[in-house]
PDB file of N, CA and C in Angstrom:
ATOM      1  N   UNK H  23     -11.073   7.224  12.595  1.00  0.00           N
ATOM      2  CA  UNK H  23     -11.286   8.391  10.946  1.00  0.00           C
ATOM      3  C   UNK H  23     -11.982   8.134  10.629  1.00  0.00           C
ATOM      4  N   UNK H  24     -13.121   8.212  10.338  1.00  0.00           N
ATOM      5  CA  UNK H  24     -14.310   7.768   9.328  1.00  0.00           C
ATOM      6  C   UNK H  24     -13.473   7.533   7.976  1.00  0.00           C
ATOM      7  N   UNK H  25     -13.601   7.063   6.681  1.00  0.00           N
ATOM      8  CA  UNK H  25     -12.890   6.132   5.549  1.00  0.00           C
ATOM      9  C   UNK H  25     -11.693   6.580   5.415  1.00  0.00           C
ATOM     10  N   UNK H  26     -11.079   5.591   6.607  1.00  0.00           N
ATOM     11  CA  UNK H  26      -9.320   5.866   6.568  1.00  0.00           C
ATOM     12  C   UNK H  26      -9.116   4.670   6.499  1.00  0.00           C
ATOM     13  N   UNK H  27      -7.830   5.042   5.592  1.00  0.00           N
ATOM     14  CA  UNK H  27      -7.058   3.701   4.679  1.00  0.00           C
ATOM     15  C   UNK H  27      -6.008   3.317   5.767  1.00  0.00           C
ATOM     16  N   UNK H  28      -5.297   2.077   5.467  1.00  0.00           N
ATOM     17  CA  UNK H  28      -4.086   1.393   5.914  1.00  0.00           C
ATOM     18  C   UNK H  28      -3.737   0.811   5.111  1.00  0.00           C
ATOM     19  N   UNK H  29      -1.870   1.922   4.604  1.00  0.00           N
ATOM     20  CA  UNK H  29      -1.714   1.314   4.589  1.00  0.00           C
ATOM     21  C   UNK H  29      -0.713  -0.725   4.790  1.00  0.00           C
ATOM     22  N   UNK H  30      -0.534  -1.476   4.788  1.00  0.00           N
ATOM     23  CA  UNK H  30      -0.387  -2.553   5.468  1.00  0.00           C
ATOM     24  C   UNK H  30       1.198  -3.721   4.396  1.00  0.00           C
ATOM     25  N   UNK H  31       1.514  -3.871   4.734  1.00  0.00           N
ATOM     26  CA  UNK H  31       2.241  -5.167   4.059  1.00  0.00           C
ATOM     27  C   UNK H  31       2.286  -6.511   4.616  1.00  0.00           C
ATOM     28  N   UNK H  32       3.017  -7.286   3.386  1.00  0.00           N
ATOM     29  CA  UNK H  32       2.968  -9.108   4.279  1.00  0.00           C
ATOM     30  C   UNK H  32       3.966  -9.454   3.532  1.00  0.00           C
ATOM     31  N   UNK H  33       4.646 -10.981   4.537  1.00  0.00           N
ATOM     32  CA  UNK H  33       5.324 -11.858   3.424  1.00  0.00           C
ATOM     33  C   UNK H  33       4.890 -13.016   3.252  1.00  0.00           C
ATOM     34  N   UNK H  34       4.430 -13.557   1.300  1.00  0.00           N
ATOM     35  CA  UNK H  34       4.266 -14.824   1.040  1.00  0.00           C
ATOM     36  C   UNK H  34       4.856 -16.136   1.368  1.00  0.00           C
ATOM     37  N   UNK H  35       3.883 -16.851   1.152  1.00  0.00           N
ATOM     38  CA  UNK H  35       4.796 -17.675   1.272  1.00  0.00           C
ATOM     39  C   UNK H  35       6.313 -18.458   0.510  1.00  0.00           C
ATOM     40  N   UNK H  36       6.161 -17.397  -0.462  1.00  0.00           N
ATOM     41  CA  UNK H  36       7.348 -17.370  -1.594  1.00  0.00           C
ATOM     42  C   UNK H  36       8.903 -16.774  -0.769  1.00  0.00           C
ATOM     43  N   UNK H  37       8.772 -15.534  -0.364  1.00  0.00           N
ATOM     44  CA  UNK H  37       9.682 -14.639   0.402  1.00  0.00           C
ATOM     45  C   UNK H  37       9.463 -13.911   0.170  1.00  0.00           C
ATOM     46  N   UNK H  38       8.356 -13.415  -0.520  1.00  0.00           N
ATOM     47  CA  UNK H  38       8.507 -11.825  -0.917  1.00  0.00           C
ATOM     48  C   UNK H  38       7.394 -10.888  -0.656  1.00  0.00           C
ATOM     49  N   UNK H  39       7.389  -9.975  -0.109  1.00  0.00           N
ATOM     50  CA  UNK H  39       6.631  -8.867   0.183  1.00  0.00           C
ATOM     51  C   UNK H  39       5.245  -8.176  -0.755  1.00  0.00           C
ATOM     52  N   UNK H  40       5.321  -7.917  -0.179  1.00  0.00           N
ATOM     53  CA  UNK H  40       3.119  -7.647  -0.707  1.00  0.00           C
ATOM     54  C   UNK H  40       3.316  -6.335  -0.448  1.00  0.00           C
ATOM     55  N   UNK H  41       2.971  -5.365  -0.673  1.00  0.00           N
ATOM     56  CA  UNK H  41       2.147  -3.489  -0.055  1.00  0.00           C
ATOM     57  C   UNK H  41       0.693  -4.193  -0.487  1.00  0.00           C
ATOM     58  N   UNK H  42      -0.536  -3.661   0.229  1.00  0.00           N
ATOM     59  CA  UNK H  42      -1.721  -3.215  -0.141  1.00  0.00           C
ATOM     60  C   UNK H  42      -1.912  -1.981   0.627  1.00  0.00           C
ATOM     61  N   UNK H  43      -3.569  -1.642   0.563  1.00  0.00           N
ATOM     62  CA  UNK H  43      -4.461  -1.152   1.015  1.00  0.00           C
ATOM     63  C   UNK H  43      -5.463  -1.196   1.232  1.00  0.00           C
ATOM     64  N   UNK H  44      -5.963  -0.904   2.944  1.00  0.00           N
ATOM     65  CA  UNK H  44      -7.411  -1.153   2.912  1.00  0.00           C
ATOM     66  C   UNK H  44      -8.000   0.180   3.447  1.00  0.00           C
ATOM     67  N   UNK H  45      -9.909  -0.242   3.602  1.00  0.00           N
ATOM     68  CA  UNK H  45     -10.394   0.499   4.458  1.00  0.00           C
ATOM     69  C   UNK H  45     -10.336   0.138   5.908  1.00  0.00           C
ATOM     70  N   UNK H  46     -10.608  -1.835   5.715  1.00  0.00           N
ATOM     71  CA  UNK H  46     -11.132  -2.636   7.122  1.00  0.00           C
ATOM     72  C   UNK H  46      -9.735  -3.975   6.849  1.00  0.00           C
ATOM     73  N   UNK H  47      -9.058  -3.363   8.062  1.00  0.00           N
ATOM     74  CA  UNK H  47      -7.345  -4.448   8.261  1.00  0.00           C
ATOM     75  C   UNK H  47      -8.380  -5.733   8.732  1.00  0.00           C
ATOM     76  N   UNK H  48      -9.470  -6.158   9.294  1.00  0.00           N
ATOM     77  CA  UNK H  48      -9.257  -7.259   9.543  1.00  0.00           C
ATOM     78  C   UNK H  48     -10.002  -8.190   8.657  1.00  0.00           C
ATOM     79  N   UNK H  49     -10.811  -7.153   7.924  1.00  0.00           N
ATOM     80  CA  UNK H  49     -11.224  -8.159   7.373  1.00  0.00           C
ATOM     81  C   UNK H  49     -10.509  -8.117   6.112  1.00  0.00           C
ATOM     82  N   UNK H  50      -9.783  -7.390   5.533  1.00  0.00           N
ATOM     83  CA  UNK H  50      -8.813  -7.932   4.514  1.00  0.00           C
ATOM     84  C   UNK H  50      -7.689  -8.887   5.100  1.00  0.00           C
ATOM     85  N   UNK H  51      -7.621  -8.845   6.028  1.00  0.00           N
ATOM     86  CA  UNK H  51      -6.106  -9.759   6.234  1.00  0.00           C
ATOM     87  C   UNK H  51      -7.287 -10.968   6.130  1.00  0.00           C
ATOM     88  N   UNK H  52      -8.385 -11.429   6.627  1.00  0.00           N
ATOM     89  CA  UNK H  52      -9.534 -12.547   6.596  1.00  0.00           C
ATOM     90  C   UNK H  52      -9.364 -12.862   4.920  1.00  0.00           C
ATOM     91  N   UNK H  53      -9.438 -11.743   3.910  1.00  0.00           N
ATOM     92  CA  UNK H  53      -9.446 -11.902   2.802  1.00  0.00           C
ATOM     93  C   UNK H  53      -8.357 -13.048   2.228  1.00  0.00           C
ATOM     94  N   UNK H  54      -7.270 -12.510   2.816  1.00  0.00           N
ATOM     95  CA  UNK H  54      -6.365 -12.635   1.856  1.00  0.00           C
ATOM     96  C   UNK H  54      -5.914 -14.365   3.120  1.00  0.00           C
ATOM     97  N   UNK H  55      -6.210 -14.353   4.087  1.00  0.00           N
ATOM     98  CA  UNK H  55      -6.310 -15.839   4.757  1.00  0.00           C
ATOM     99  C   UNK H  55      -4.666 -16.446   4.698  1.00  0.00           C
ATOM    100  N   UNK H  56      -4.370 -17.642   4.562  1.00  0.00           N
ATOM    101  CA  UNK H  56      -3.128 -18.393   3.990  1.00  0.00           C
ATOM    102  C   UNK H  56      -2.731 -18.094   3.518  1.00  0.00           C
ATOM    103  N   UNK H  57      -2.829 -17.012   2.180  1.00  0.00           N
ATOM    104  CA  UNK H  57      -1.095 -16.900   1.542  1.00  0.00           C
ATOM    105  C   UNK H  57      -0.382 -16.011   1.705  1.00  0.00           C
ATOM    106  N   UNK H  58      -0.742 -14.944   2.844  1.00  0.00           N
ATOM    107  CA  UNK H  58       0.372 -14.934   3.735  1.00  0.00           C
ATOM    108  C   UNK H  58       0.404 -15.414   5.180  1.00  0.00           C
ATOM    109  N   UNK H  59       1.482 -16.048   5.561  1.00  0.00           N
ATOM    110  CA  UNK H  59       1.746 -16.937   6.867  1.00  0.00           C
ATOM    111  C   UNK H  59       1.612 -16.228   8.355  1.00  0.00           C
ATOM    112  N   UNK H  60       2.094 -15.510   7.848  1.00  0.00           N
ATOM    113  CA  UNK H  60       2.762 -14.140   9.288  1.00  0.00           C
ATOM    114  C   UNK H  60       1.437 -13.946   9.252  1.00  0.00           C
ATOM    115  N   UNK H  61       0.658 -13.266   8.397  1.00  0.00           N
ATOM    116  CA  UNK H  61      -0.183 -12.124   8.825  1.00  0.00           C
ATOM    117  C   UNK H  61       0.292 -11.185   8.098  1.00  0.00           C
ATOM    118  N   UNK H  62      -0.553  -9.863   8.358  1.00  0.00           N
ATOM    119  CA  UNK H  62      -1.002  -8.321   7.821  1.00  0.00           C
ATOM    120  C   UNK H  62       0.545  -7.489   8.567  1.00  0.00           C
ATOM    121  N   UNK H  63       0.676  -6.705   8.310  1.00  0.00           N
ATOM    122  CA  UNK H  63       1.369  -5.537   9.062  1.00  0.00           C
ATOM    123  C   UNK H  63       1.319  -4.269   8.451  1.00  0.00           C
ATOM    124  N   UNK H  64       0.288  -3.667   9.686  1.00  0.00           N
ATOM    125  CA  UNK H  64      -0.252  -2.498   9.296  1.00  0.00           C
ATOM    126  C   UNK H  64       1.302  -1.528   9.393  1.00  0.00           C
ATOM    127  N   UNK H  65       1.329  -0.597   8.849  1.00  0.00           N
ATOM    128  CA  UNK H  65       3.254  -0.278   8.411  1.00  0.00           C
ATOM    129  C   UNK H  65       1.948   1.864   8.119  1.00  0.00           C
ATOM    130  N   UNK H  66       1.343   1.913   7.883  1.00  0.00           N
ATOM    131  CA  UNK H  66       0.740   3.603   7.881  1.00  0.00           C
ATOM    132  C   UNK H  66      -1.596   3.204   7.710  1.00  0.00           C
ATOM    133  N   UNK H  67      -1.900   4.157   9.155  1.00  0.00           N
ATOM    134  CA  UNK H  67      -3.259   4.141   9.267  1.00  0.00           C
ATOM    135  C   UNK H  67      -4.002   5.354   9.497  1.00  0.00           C
ATOM    136  N   UNK H  68      -4.513   5.302   9.437  1.00  0.00           N
ATOM    137  CA  UNK H  68      -5.202   6.896   9.001  1.00  0.00           C
ATOM    138  C   UNK H  68      -5.120   7.727   8.155  1.00  0.00           C
ATOM    139  N   UNK H  69      -5.699   7.197   6.734  1.00  0.00           N
ATOM    140  CA  UNK H  69      -4.918   7.792   5.802  1.00  0.00           C
ATOM    141  C   UNK H  69      -5.848   8.497   5.046  1.00  0.00           C
ATOM    142  N   UNK H  70      -5.465   9.185   4.277  1.00  0.00           N
ATOM    143  CA  UNK H  70      -7.156   9.709   3.154  1.00  0.00           C
ATOM    144  C   UNK H  70      -6.553   8.823   1.412  1.00  0.00           C
ATOM    145  N   UNK H  71      -7.616   7.863   0.577  1.00  0.00           N
ATOM    146  CA  UNK H  71      -7.254   7.532   0.244  1.00  0.00           C
ATOM    147  C   UNK H  71      -6.459   8.011  -0.719  1.00  0.00           C
ATOM    148  N   UNK H  72      -6.023   8.928  -1.107  1.00  0.00           N
ATOM    149  CA  UNK H  72      -5.836   9.452  -2.398  1.00  0.00           C
ATOM    150  C   UNK H  72      -3.556   9.207  -1.534  1.00  0.00           C
ATOM    151  N   UNK H  73      -3.419   9.897   0.310  1.00  0.00           N
ATOM    152  CA  UNK H  73      -2.490   8.852   0.398  1.00  0.00           C
ATOM    153  C   UNK H  73      -2.002   7.549   0.397  1.00  0.00           C
ATOM    154  N   UNK H  74      -3.068   7.399   0.769  1.00  0.00           N
ATOM    155  CA  UNK H  74      -1.898   5.801   0.704  1.00  0.00           C
ATOM    156  C   UNK H  74      -2.311   5.374  -0.688  1.00  0.00           C
ATOM    157  N   UNK H  75      -3.332   5.478  -1.467  1.00  0.00           N
ATOM    158  CA  UNK H  75      -2.524   4.002  -2.673  1.00  0.00           C
ATOM    159  C   UNK H  75      -1.175   5.382  -3.323  1.00  0.00           C
ATOM    160  N   UNK H  76      -1.229   6.432  -3.043  1.00  0.00           N
ATOM    161  CA  UNK H  76       0.342   7.003  -3.437  1.00  0.00           C
ATOM    162  C   UNK H  76       1.323   6.821  -2.746  1.00  0.00           C
ATOM    163  N   UNK H  77       1.312   6.080  -1.164  1.00  0.00           N
ATOM    164  CA  UNK H  77       2.174   5.426  -0.459  1.00  0.00           C
ATOM    165  C   UNK H  77       2.354   3.948  -0.724  1.00  0.00           C
ATOM    166  N   UNK H  78       1.477   2.968  -1.457  1.00  0.00           N
ATOM    167  CA  UNK H  78       1.840   1.940  -1.649  1.00  0.00           C
ATOM    168  C   UNK H  78       2.294   1.987  -3.432  1.00  0.00           C
ATOM    169  N   UNK H  79       1.989   2.941  -4.214  1.00  0.00           N
ATOM    170  CA  UNK H  79       2.546   3.039  -5.585  1.00  0.00           C
ATOM    171  C   UNK H  79       4.522   3.029  -4.783  1.00  0.00           C
ATOM    172  N   UNK H  80       4.323   4.061  -3.708  1.00  0.00           N
ATOM    173  CA  UNK H  80       6.055   3.845  -4.101  1.00  0.00           C
ATOM    174  C   UNK H  80       6.849   2.991  -2.679  1.00  0.00           C
ATOM    175  N   UNK H  81       6.357   2.104  -2.381  1.00  0.00           N
ATOM    176  CA  UNK H  81       6.759   1.125  -2.358  1.00  0.00           C
ATOM    177  C   UNK H  81       6.596   0.337  -2.846  1.00  0.00           C
ATOM    178  N   UNK H  82       6.067   0.273  -3.967  1.00  0.00           N
ATOM    179  CA  UNK H  82       5.908  -0.273  -5.168  1.00  0.00           C
ATOM    180  C   UNK H  82       7.127  -0.198  -6.141  1.00  0.00           C
ATOM    181  N   UNK H  83       8.223   1.287  -6.175  1.00  0.00           N
ATOM    182  CA  UNK H  83       8.382   1.771  -6.566  1.00  0.00           C
ATOM    183  C   UNK H  83       9.423   1.745  -6.413  1.00  0.00           C
ATOM    184  N   UNK H  84       9.977   1.643  -5.198  1.00  0.00           N
ATOM    185  CA  UNK H  84      11.072   1.276  -4.455  1.00  0.00           C
ATOM    186  C   UNK H  84      12.032  -0.146  -4.616  1.00  0.00           C
ATOM    187  N   UNK H  85      10.922  -1.206  -4.000  1.00  0.00           N
ATOM    188  CA  UNK H  85      11.662  -1.893  -4.144  1.00  0.00           C
ATOM    189  C   UNK H  85      11.081  -2.943  -5.402  1.00  0.00           C
ATOM    190  N   UNK H  86      10.202  -2.474  -6.655  1.00  0.00           N
ATOM    191  CA  UNK H  86      10.433  -3.092  -7.788  1.00  0.00           C
ATOM    192  C   UNK H  86       8.916  -4.381  -7.859  1.00  0.00           C
ATOM    193  N   UNK H  87       8.427  -4.199  -8.722  1.00  0.00           N
ATOM    194  CA  UNK H  87       7.748  -4.995  -9.070  1.00  0.00           C
ATOM    195  C   UNK H  87       8.031  -7.027  -8.947  1.00  0.00           C
ATOM    196  N   UNK H  88       9.147  -6.977  -9.598  1.00  0.00           N
ATOM    197  CA  UNK H  88       9.607  -8.272  -9.939  1.00  0.00           C
ATOM    198  C   UNK H  88      10.035  -8.405  -8.344  1.00  0.00           C
ATOM    199  N   UNK H  89      10.618  -7.570  -7.340  1.00  0.00           N
ATOM    200  CA  UNK H  89      11.298  -8.536  -5.951  1.00  0.00           C
ATOM    201  C   UNK H  89       9.472  -8.650  -5.677  1.00  0.00           C
ATOM    202  N   UNK H  90       9.349  -8.318  -5.617  1.00  0.00           N
ATOM    203  CA  UNK H  90       7.280  -8.160  -4.560  1.00  0.00           C
ATOM    204  C   UNK H  90       6.235  -9.102  -5.163  1.00  0.00           C
ATOM    205  N   UNK H  91       5.541  -9.268  -4.189  1.00  0.00           N
ATOM    206  CA  UNK H  91       4.341 -10.733  -4.844  1.00  0.00           C
ATOM    207  C   UNK H  91       3.222  -9.468  -5.263  1.00  0.00           C
ATOM    208  N   UNK H  92       3.451  -8.149  -5.060  1.00  0.00           N
ATOM    209  CA  UNK H  92       2.484  -7.973  -6.276  1.00  0.00           C
ATOM    210  C   UNK H  92       2.656  -8.147  -7.451  1.00  0.00           C
ATOM    211  N   UNK H  93       1.163  -8.586  -8.336  1.00  0.00           N
ATOM    212  CA  UNK H  93       1.932  -8.715  -9.580  1.00  0.00           C
ATOM    213  C   UNK H  93       1.286  -7.656 -10.774  1.00  0.00           C
ATOM    214  N   UNK H  94       1.166  -5.896  -9.638  1.00  0.00           N
ATOM    215  CA  UNK H  94       0.614  -5.341 -10.863  1.00  0.00           C
ATOM    216  C   UNK H  94       0.953  -3.866 -10.413  1.00  0.00           C
ATOM    217  N   UNK H  95       0.827  -2.901 -10.886  1.00  0.00           N
ATOM    218  CA  UNK H  95       1.528  -1.427  -9.831  1.00  0.00           C
ATOM    219  C   UNK H  95       0.027  -1.057  -9.336  1.00  0.00           C
ATOM    220  N   UNK H  96      -0.195   0.105  -8.568  1.00  0.00           N
ATOM    221  CA  UNK H  96      -1.698   0.322  -7.577  1.00  0.00           C
ATOM    222  C   UNK H  96      -1.793   1.178  -8.891  1.00  0.00           C
ATOM    223  N   UNK H  97      -1.154   2.281  -8.995  1.00  0.00           N
ATOM    224  CA  UNK H  97      -1.990   2.859 -10.152  1.00  0.00           C
ATOM    225  C   UNK H  97      -0.824   3.004 -11.424  1.00  0.00           C
ATOM    226  N   UNK H  98      -1.458   3.410 -12.744  1.00  0.00           N
ATOM    227  CA  UNK H  98      -0.565   3.311 -13.741  1.00  0.00           C
ATOM    228  C   UNK H  98      -0.370   4.147 -13.849  1.00  0.00           C
ATOM    229  N   UNK H  99       1.252   4.028 -14.249  1.00  0.00           N
ATOM    230  CA  UNK H  99       2.203   5.243 -15.425  1.00  0.00           C
ATOM    231  C   UNK H  99       1.779   6.231 -15.928  1.00  0.00           C
ATOM    232  N   UNK H 100       0.178   6.013 -16.217  1.00  0.00           N
ATOM    233  CA  UNK H 100      -1.099   6.596 -17.408  1.00  0.00           C
ATOM    234  C   UNK H 100      -1.578   7.079 -16.924  1.00  0.00           C
ATOM    235  N   UNK H 101      -1.694   6.918 -15.109  1.00  0.00           N
ATOM    236  CA  UNK H 101      -2.730   7.645 -14.819  1.00  0.00           C
ATOM    237  C   UNK H 101      -2.849   8.939 -14.556  1.00  0.00           C
ATOM    238  N   UNK H 102      -3.198   9.886 -14.822  1.00  0.00           N
ATOM    239  CA  UNK H 102      -3.374  11.390 -15.275  1.00  0.00           C
ATOM    240  C   UNK H 102      -3.251  12.251 -13.170  1.00  0.00           C
ATOM    241  N   UNK H 103      -3.499  10.713 -12.628  1.00  0.00           N
ATOM    242  CA  UNK H 103      -3.268  11.764 -10.937  1.00  0.00           C
ATOM    243  C   UNK H 103      -2.500  11.090 -10.577  1.00  0.00           C
ATOM    244  N   UNK H 104      -1.329  10.585 -10.397  1.00  0.00           N
ATOM    245  CA  UNK H 104      -0.222  10.078 -10.443  1.00  0.00           C
ATOM    246  C   UNK H 104       0.112  11.012  -9.565  1.00  0.00           C
ATOM    247  N   UNK H 105       0.948  11.843 -10.051  1.00  0.00           N
ATOM    248  CA  UNK H 105       1.678  13.127  -9.897  1.00  0.00           C
ATOM    249  C   UNK H 105       0.731  13.115  -8.595  1.00  0.00           C
ATOM    250  N   UNK H 106      -0.473  13.903  -8.077  1.00  0.00           N
ATOM    251  CA  UNK H 106      -1.168  14.313  -7.295  1.00  0.00           C
ATOM    252  C   UNK H 106      -1.447  13.572  -6.033  1.00  0.00           C
ATOM    253  N   UNK H 107      -1.565  11.844  -6.137  1.00  0.00           N
ATOM    254  CA  UNK H 107      -1.313  10.855  -5.651  1.00  0.00           C
ATOM    255  C   UNK H 107      -0.009  10.459  -4.536  1.00  0.00           C
ATOM    256  N   UNK H 108       1.176  11.216  -4.747  1.00  0.00           N
ATOM    257  CA  UNK H 108       2.625  11.427  -5.047  1.00  0.00           C
ATOM    258  C   UNK H 108       2.704  11.979  -4.040  1.00  0.00           C
ATOM    259  N   UNK H 109       1.841  13.769  -4.664  1.00  0.00           N
ATOM    260  CA  UNK H 109       2.066  14.361  -3.684  1.00  0.00           C
ATOM    261  C   UNK H 109       1.858  14.279  -2.207  1.00  0.00           C
ATOM    262  N   UNK H 110       0.495  13.991  -2.093  1.00  0.00           N
ATOM    263  CA  UNK H 110      -0.376  13.727  -0.699  1.00  0.00           C
ATOM    264  C   UNK H 110       0.037  12.702   0.048  1.00  0.00           C
ATOM    265  N   UNK H 111       0.673  11.678  -0.584  1.00  0.00           N
ATOM    266  CA  UNK H 111       1.873  10.047   0.067  1.00  0.00           C
ATOM    267  C   UNK H 111       2.951  11.350   0.699  1.00  0.00           C
ATOM    268  N   UNK H 112       3.577  12.185  -0.363  1.00  0.00           N
ATOM    269  CA  UNK H 112       4.566  13.160   0.640  1.00  0.00           C
ATOM    270  C   UNK H 112       3.798  13.819   1.282  1.00  0.00           C
ATOM    271  N   UNK H 113       2.979  14.734   1.786  1.00  0.00           N
ATOM    272  CA  UNK H 113       2.495  15.537   2.911  1.00  0.00           C
ATOM    273  C   UNK H 113       1.842  14.944   3.633  1.00  0.00           C
ATOM    274  N   UNK H 114       1.798  13.458   3.806  1.00  0.00           N
ATOM    275  CA  UNK H 114       1.492  12.642   4.273  1.00  0.00           C
ATOM    276  C   UNK H 114       2.387  12.756   5.650  1.00  0.00           C
ATOM    277  N   UNK H 115       3.953  11.846   5.198  1.00  0.00           N
ATOM    278  CA  UNK H 115       4.951  11.430   5.072  1.00  0.00           C
ATOM    279  C   UNK H 115       5.441  12.610   6.322  1.00  0.00           C
ATOM    280  N   UNK H 116       5.822  13.887   5.584  1.00  0.00           N
ATOM    281  CA  UNK H 116       6.077  14.836   6.193  1.00  0.00           C
ATOM    282  C   UNK H 116       5.944  15.394   7.577  1.00  0.00           C
ATOM    283  N   UNK H 117       4.544  15.102   8.106  1.00  0.00           N
ATOM    284  CA  UNK H 117       3.414  15.416   9.222  1.00  0.00           C
ATOM    285  C   UNK H 117       3.147  13.912   9.857  1.00  0.00           C
ATOM    286  N   UNK H 118       4.683  12.290   9.651  1.00  0.00           N
ATOM    287  CA  UNK H 118       4.488  11.353   9.612  1.00  0.00           C
ATOM    288  C   UNK H 118       5.786  11.808  11.550  1.00  0.00           C
ATOM    289  N   UNK H 119       5.085  10.774  12.507  1.00  0.00           N
ATOM    290  CA  UNK H 119       6.304  10.995  13.436  1.00  0.00           C
ATOM    291  C   UNK H 119       6.429   9.457  13.605  1.00  0.00           C
TER     292      UNK H 119
END
């Protein structure tokens, strides 16, 4: 799928999980390098950018920033498109098998 995004997770050296999105999983894994000794794991693939952003933020919300290696939220709570991202993520998950 052209322009498809992937939501991935990885475990940092500190043992905390990191959630991210990318259009090029292999390139992103190379960019992260030694930061994640066990590598990256594709969790959801073939997503629109909006659904990917929503899913990434849902995971950050689920676990809480203090428990993750992520430093910031993927989407600001003040972003006017926040609910659209969540809705697109939910639509994807309802069709996910």
